[in-house]
Coordinates of C-alpha atoms in Angstrom, one line a residue:
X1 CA 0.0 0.0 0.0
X2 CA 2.6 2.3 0.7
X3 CA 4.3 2.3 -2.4
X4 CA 1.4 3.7 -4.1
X5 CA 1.5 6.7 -1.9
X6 CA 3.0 10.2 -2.8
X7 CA 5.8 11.2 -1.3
X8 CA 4.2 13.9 0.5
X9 CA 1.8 11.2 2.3
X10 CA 5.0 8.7 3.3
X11 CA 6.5 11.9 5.2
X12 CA 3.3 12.3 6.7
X13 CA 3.9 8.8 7.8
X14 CA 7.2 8.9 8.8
X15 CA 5.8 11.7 10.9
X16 CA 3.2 9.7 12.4
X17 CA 5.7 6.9 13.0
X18 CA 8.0 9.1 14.9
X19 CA 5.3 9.3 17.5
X20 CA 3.3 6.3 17.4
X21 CA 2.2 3.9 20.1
X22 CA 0.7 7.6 22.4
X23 CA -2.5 5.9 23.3
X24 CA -5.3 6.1 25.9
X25 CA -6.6 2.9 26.7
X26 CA -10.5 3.2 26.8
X27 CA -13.4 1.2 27.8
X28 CA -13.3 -2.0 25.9
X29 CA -16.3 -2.4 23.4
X30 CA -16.6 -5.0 20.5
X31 CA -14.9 -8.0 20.8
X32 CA -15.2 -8.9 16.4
X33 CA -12.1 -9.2 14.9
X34 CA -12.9 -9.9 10.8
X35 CA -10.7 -10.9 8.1
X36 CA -10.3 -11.0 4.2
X37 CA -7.9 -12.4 2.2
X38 CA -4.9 -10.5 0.7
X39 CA -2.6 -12.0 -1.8
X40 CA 0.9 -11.7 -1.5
X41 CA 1.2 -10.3 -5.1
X42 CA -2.3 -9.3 -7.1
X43 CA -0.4 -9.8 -10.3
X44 CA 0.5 -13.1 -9.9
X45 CA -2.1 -14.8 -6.6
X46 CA -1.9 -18.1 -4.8
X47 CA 1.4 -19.9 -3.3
X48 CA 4.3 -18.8 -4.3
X49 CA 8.0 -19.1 -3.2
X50 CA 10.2 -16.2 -1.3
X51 CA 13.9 -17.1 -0.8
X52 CA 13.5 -20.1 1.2
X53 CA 9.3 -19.1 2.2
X54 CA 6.7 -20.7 0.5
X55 CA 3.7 -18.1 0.6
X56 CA 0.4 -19.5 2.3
X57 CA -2.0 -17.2 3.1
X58 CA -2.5 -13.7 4.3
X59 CA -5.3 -11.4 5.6
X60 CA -6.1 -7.6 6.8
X61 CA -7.4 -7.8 10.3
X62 CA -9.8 -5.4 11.1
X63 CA -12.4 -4.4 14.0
X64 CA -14.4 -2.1 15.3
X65 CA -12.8 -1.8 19.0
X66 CA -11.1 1.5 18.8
X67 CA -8.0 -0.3 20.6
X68 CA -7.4 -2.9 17.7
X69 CA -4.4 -2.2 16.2
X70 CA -0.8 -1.6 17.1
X71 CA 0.5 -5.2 17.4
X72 CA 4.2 -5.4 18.0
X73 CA 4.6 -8.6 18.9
X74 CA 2.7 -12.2 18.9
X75 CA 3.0 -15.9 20.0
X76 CA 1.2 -18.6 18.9
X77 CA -0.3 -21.3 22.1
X78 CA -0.5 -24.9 21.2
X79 CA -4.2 -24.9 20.6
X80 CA -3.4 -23.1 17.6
X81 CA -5.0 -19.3 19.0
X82 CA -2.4 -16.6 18.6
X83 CA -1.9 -13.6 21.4
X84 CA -0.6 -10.8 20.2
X85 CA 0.1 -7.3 22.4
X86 CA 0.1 -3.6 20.8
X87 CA 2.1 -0.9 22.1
X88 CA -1.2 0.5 23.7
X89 CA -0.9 -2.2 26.0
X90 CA -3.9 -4.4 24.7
X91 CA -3.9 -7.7 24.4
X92 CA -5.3 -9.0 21.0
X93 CA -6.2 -12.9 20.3
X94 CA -7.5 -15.1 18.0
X95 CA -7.7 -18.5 16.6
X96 CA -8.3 -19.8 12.9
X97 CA -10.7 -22.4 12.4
X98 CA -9.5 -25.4 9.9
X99 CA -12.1 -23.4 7.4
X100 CA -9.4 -20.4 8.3
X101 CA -12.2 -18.5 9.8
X102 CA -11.9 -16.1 12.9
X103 CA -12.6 -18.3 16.0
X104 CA -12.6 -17.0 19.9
X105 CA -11.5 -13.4 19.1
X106 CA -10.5 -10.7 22.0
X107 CA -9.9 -7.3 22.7
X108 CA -8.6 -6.6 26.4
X109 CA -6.8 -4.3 28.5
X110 CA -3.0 -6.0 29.5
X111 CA -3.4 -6.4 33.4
X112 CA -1.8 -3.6 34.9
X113 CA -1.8 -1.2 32.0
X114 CA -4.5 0.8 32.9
X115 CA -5.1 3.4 35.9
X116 CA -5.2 7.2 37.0
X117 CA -1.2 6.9 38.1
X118 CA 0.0 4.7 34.5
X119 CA 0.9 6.5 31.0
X120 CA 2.5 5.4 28.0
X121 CA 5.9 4.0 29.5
X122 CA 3.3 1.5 31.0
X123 CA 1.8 0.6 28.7
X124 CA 4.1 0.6 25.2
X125 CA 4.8 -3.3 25.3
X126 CA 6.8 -4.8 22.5
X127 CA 8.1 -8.1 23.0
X128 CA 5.6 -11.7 24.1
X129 CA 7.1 -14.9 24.9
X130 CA 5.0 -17.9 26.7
X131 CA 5.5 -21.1 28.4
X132 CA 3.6 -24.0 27.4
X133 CA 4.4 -26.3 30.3
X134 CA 3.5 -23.6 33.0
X135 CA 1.4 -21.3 30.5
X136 CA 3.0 -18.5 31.7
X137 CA 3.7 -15.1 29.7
X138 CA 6.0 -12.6 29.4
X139 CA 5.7 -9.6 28.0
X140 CA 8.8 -6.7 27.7
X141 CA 8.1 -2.7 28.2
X142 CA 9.7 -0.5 25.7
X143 CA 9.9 2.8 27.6
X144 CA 10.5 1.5 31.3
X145 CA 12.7 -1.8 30.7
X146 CA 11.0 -4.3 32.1
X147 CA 9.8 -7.6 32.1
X148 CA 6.4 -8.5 33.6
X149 CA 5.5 -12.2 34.2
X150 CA 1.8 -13.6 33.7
X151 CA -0.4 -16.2 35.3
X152 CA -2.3 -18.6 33.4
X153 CA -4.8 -16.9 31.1
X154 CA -3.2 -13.4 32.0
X155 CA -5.3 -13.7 35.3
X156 CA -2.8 -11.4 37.3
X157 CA 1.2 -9.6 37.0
X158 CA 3.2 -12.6 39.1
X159 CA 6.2 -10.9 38.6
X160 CA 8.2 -8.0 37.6
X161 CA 11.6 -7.2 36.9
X162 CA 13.9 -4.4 35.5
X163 CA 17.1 -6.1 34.8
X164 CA 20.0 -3.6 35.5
X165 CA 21.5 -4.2 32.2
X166 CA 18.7 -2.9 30.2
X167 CA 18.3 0.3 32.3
X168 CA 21.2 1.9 30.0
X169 CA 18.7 1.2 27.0
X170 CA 17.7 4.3 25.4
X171 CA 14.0 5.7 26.0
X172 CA 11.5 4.5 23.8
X173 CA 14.2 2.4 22.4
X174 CA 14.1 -0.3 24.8
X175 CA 13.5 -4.1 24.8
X176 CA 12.2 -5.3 21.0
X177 CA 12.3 -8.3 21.0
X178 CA 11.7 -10.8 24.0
X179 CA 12.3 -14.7 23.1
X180 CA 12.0 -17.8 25.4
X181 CA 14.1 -20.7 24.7
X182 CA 12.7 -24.2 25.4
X183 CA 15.3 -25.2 28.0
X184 CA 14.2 -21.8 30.0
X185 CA 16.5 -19.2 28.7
X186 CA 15.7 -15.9 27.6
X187 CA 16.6 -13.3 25.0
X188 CA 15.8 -9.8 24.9
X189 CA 17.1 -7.6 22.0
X190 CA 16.6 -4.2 22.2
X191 CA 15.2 -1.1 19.7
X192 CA 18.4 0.6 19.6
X193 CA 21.2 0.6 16.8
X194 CA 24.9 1.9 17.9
X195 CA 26.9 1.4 14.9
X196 CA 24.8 -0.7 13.5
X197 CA 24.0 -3.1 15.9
X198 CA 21.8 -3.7 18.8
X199 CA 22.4 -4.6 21.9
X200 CA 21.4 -8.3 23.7
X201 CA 21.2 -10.4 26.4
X202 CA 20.8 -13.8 27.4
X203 CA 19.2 -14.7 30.4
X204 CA 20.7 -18.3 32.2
X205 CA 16.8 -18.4 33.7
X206 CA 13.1 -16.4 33.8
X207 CA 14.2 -12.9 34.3
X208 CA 11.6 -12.0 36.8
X209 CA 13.1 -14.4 39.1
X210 CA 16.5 -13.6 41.2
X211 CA 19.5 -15.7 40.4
X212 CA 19.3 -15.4 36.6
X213 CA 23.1 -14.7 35.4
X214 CA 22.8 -12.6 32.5
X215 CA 25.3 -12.3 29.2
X216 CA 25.8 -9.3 26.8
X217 CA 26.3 -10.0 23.4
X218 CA 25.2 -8.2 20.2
X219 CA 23.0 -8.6 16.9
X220 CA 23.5 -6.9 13.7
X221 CA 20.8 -7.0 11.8
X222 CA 21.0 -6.8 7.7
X223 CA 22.2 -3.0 6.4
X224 CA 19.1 -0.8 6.8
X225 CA 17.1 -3.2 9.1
X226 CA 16.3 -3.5 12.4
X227 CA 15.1 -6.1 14.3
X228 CA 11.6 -6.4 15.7
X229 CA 11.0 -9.9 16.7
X230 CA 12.4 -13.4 16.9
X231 CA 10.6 -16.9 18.2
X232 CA 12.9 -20.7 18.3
X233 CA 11.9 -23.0 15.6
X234 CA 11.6 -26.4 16.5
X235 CA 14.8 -27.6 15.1
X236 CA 16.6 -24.9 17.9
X237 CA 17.1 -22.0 15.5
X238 CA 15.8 -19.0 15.9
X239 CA 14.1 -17.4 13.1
X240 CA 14.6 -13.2 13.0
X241 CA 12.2 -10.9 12.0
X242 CA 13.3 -7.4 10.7
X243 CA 12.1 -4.4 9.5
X244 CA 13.0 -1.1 7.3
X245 CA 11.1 1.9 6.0
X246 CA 12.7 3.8 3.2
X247 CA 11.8 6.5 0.8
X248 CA 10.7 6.2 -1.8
X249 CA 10.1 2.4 -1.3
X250 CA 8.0 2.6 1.9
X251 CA 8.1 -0.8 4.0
X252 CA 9.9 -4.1 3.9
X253 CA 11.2 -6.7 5.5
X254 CA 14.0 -9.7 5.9
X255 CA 13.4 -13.1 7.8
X256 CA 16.6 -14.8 8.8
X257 CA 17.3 -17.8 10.6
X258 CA 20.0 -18.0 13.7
X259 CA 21.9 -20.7 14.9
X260 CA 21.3 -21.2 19.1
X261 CA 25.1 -22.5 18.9
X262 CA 26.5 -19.4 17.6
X263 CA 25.8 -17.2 20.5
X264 CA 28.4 -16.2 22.5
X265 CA 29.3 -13.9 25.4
X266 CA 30.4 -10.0 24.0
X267 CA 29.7 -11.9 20.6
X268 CA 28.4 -10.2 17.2
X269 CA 25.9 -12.2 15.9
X270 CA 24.0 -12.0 12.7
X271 CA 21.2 -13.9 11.0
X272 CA 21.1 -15.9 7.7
X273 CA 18.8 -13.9 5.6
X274 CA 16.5 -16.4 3.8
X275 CA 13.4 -14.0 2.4
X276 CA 13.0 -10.8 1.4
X277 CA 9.4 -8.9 1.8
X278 CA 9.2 -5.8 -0.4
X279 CA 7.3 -4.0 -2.7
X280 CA 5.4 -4.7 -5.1
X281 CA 4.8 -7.4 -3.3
X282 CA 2.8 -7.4 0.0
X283 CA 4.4 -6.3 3.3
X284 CA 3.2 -3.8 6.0
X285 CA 5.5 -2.6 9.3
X286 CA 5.8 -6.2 10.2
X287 CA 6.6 -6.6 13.4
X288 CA 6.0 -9.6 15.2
X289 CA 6.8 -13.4 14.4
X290 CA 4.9 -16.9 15.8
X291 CA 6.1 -20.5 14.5
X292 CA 3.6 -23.3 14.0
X293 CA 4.8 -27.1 13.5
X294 CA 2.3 -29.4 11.5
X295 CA 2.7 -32.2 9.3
X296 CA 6.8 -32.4 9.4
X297 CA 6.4 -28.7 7.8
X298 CA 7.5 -25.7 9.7
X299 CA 5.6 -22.6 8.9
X300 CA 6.4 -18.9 10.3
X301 CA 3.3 -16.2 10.9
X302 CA 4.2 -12.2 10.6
X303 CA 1.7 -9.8 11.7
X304 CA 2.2 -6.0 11.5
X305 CA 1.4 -3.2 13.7
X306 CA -0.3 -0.5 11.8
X307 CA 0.3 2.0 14.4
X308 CA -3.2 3.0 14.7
X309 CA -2.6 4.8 11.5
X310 CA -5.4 5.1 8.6
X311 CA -2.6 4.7 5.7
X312 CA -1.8 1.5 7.5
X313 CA -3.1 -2.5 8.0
X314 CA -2.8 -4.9 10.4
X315 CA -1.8 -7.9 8.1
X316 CA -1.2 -11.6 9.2
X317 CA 1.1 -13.2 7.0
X318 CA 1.7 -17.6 6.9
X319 CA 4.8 -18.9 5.1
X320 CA 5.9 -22.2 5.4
X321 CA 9.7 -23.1 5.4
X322 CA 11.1 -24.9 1.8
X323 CA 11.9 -28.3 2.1
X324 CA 15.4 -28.5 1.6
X325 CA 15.3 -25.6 4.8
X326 CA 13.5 -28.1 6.8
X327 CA 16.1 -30.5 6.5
X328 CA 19.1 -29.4 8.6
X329 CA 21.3 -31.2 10.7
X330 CA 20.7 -30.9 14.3
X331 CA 22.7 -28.1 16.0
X332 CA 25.8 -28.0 17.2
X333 CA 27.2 -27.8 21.0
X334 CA 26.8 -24.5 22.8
X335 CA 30.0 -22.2 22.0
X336 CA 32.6 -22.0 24.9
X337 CA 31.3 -19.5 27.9
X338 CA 27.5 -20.1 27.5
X339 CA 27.7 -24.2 28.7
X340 CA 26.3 -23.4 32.2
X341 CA 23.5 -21.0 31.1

């Protein structure tokens, strides 16, 4: 959509970007989340490969609860819903029914993001990561670095934490991206580029709770990008999601895949980029990343944040990983320094 715009409308947009996410939350009204089908190119519809993506599906999310919108990050729970958080600090979820229709949609307030004595650092949340065995969530705050920890359902905050390495993070450039590995480590990548890369760290355990030992290292993202989300496939890679805006070219984006093994502490680390999203094909401000396992196939979802903006869509994106992808050999051993975490 946005390459179609003049150039005066993308600086209006660039404008809008600049301050995006300044929300009041307001009383929740209808819970209807619909959805229509978008191809990934109108010229040339139905499947079709992207570097090492097959393209599956994709649809524009819309509803009429004023606080839909603004999703900066999602997850995807083993009974196939997904649960998505906006930088408004709403929580967003939905399923797809085998007929790919919308099934058990909400629209709800984050616990703890509303009040007379909150404002936006409280609620601009960027980053979900959940647990299946406990179902626990955790969710990262932009603007205030932290991490808050979520019962079962979201029922109450069980735990909050403001690691003292992110608190040199810059404002509004705080934690991005907030990934939970399966043997209980965590990752949290933050907004902000210095000389072209961002700063990480690796958690040895949940971050809310005292004892964690925590790493530096860094990520450089592809020239032009930055990074906005990440989830572990099931073969132990992670698979990076990353964004640019440019003029005139508007939005795009670059999925890459990360070995676990090649971490390290005080380590640069980059992903392998395997697909490209850009115009004229579809892509939005892509933000947040899910993985799905069915069938032997792996597939990756992206969803975009349209930052409550009219030029914008919330768009929810399904690829599924090429076959000779799929195939890998397992992992190697963790590189020297990050055994014991």
């Amino acid at each position: 959509m946005i390459s179609r715009l003049k150039r005066p409308l993308i600086l209006v947009l660039l404008a809008i970007l600049s301050v995006a996410g300044v929300r009041t939350i307001t009383i929740n009204n209808s819970q209807d989340i619909a959805f229509r089908p978008l191809d990934l190119d109108p010229a040339h519809p139905g499947p079709r490969r992207i570097g090492e993506l097959v393209f599956e599906n994709a649809w524009q999310l819309d509803s009429p609860n004023e606080n839909f919108g603004g999703i900066s990050a999602l997850t995807r729970l083993p009974d196939g819903r997904f649960i998505g958080v906006s930088d408004a600090g709403t929580l967003i979820g939905f399923g797809l029914s085998n007929d790919e229709r919308m099934d058990r949609p909400f629209i709800a307030p984050l616990p703890g993001s509303t009040g007379p004595d909150l404002d936006y650092k409280d609620r601009d949340t960027e980053g979900i990561t959940y647990d299946a065995q406990s179902g626990q969530f955790w969710v990262s705050y932009e603007v205030n670095h932290a991490i808050r920890r979520f019962s079962r359902s979201f029922s109450r905050v069980s735990g909050v934490a403001r690691p003292a390495e992110m608190q040199d993070w810059p404002a509004n450039r705080g934690a991005e991206a907030l990934i939970r590995l399966r043997d209980g480590r965590f990752i949290v990548i933050a907004e902000s580029v210095d000389d072209g890369i961002h700063p990480a760290l690796l958690f040895s355990g949940d971050p809310v709770e005292k004892g964690s030992v925590v790493s530096r290292f860094t990520y450089r993202p592809p020239a032009g990008y930055r990074v906005t989300d990440g989830v572990q496939l099931a073969d132990g890679r992670l698979a990076m999601l990353h964004r640019s805006i440019s003029l005139p070219n508007g939005f795009a984006a670059k999925i890459g895949l990360l070995p676990l093994a090649s971490l390290a502490p005080d380590k640069t680390v980059e992903s392998r980029i395997i697909a490209t999203l850009a115009s004229p094909l579809l892509v939005d401000n892509l933000e947040g990343i899910a993985t799905e396992e069915k069938d032997g196939n792996s597939f990756i979802w992206l969803i975009s944040d349209n930052n409550f903006f009219v030029l914008q869509r919330t768009v929810l994106m399904k690829f599924r990983l090429a076959e000779r992808d799929k195939k890998k050999k397992p992992e190697a051993e963790p590189a020297p320094g990050f055994e014991s975490l």
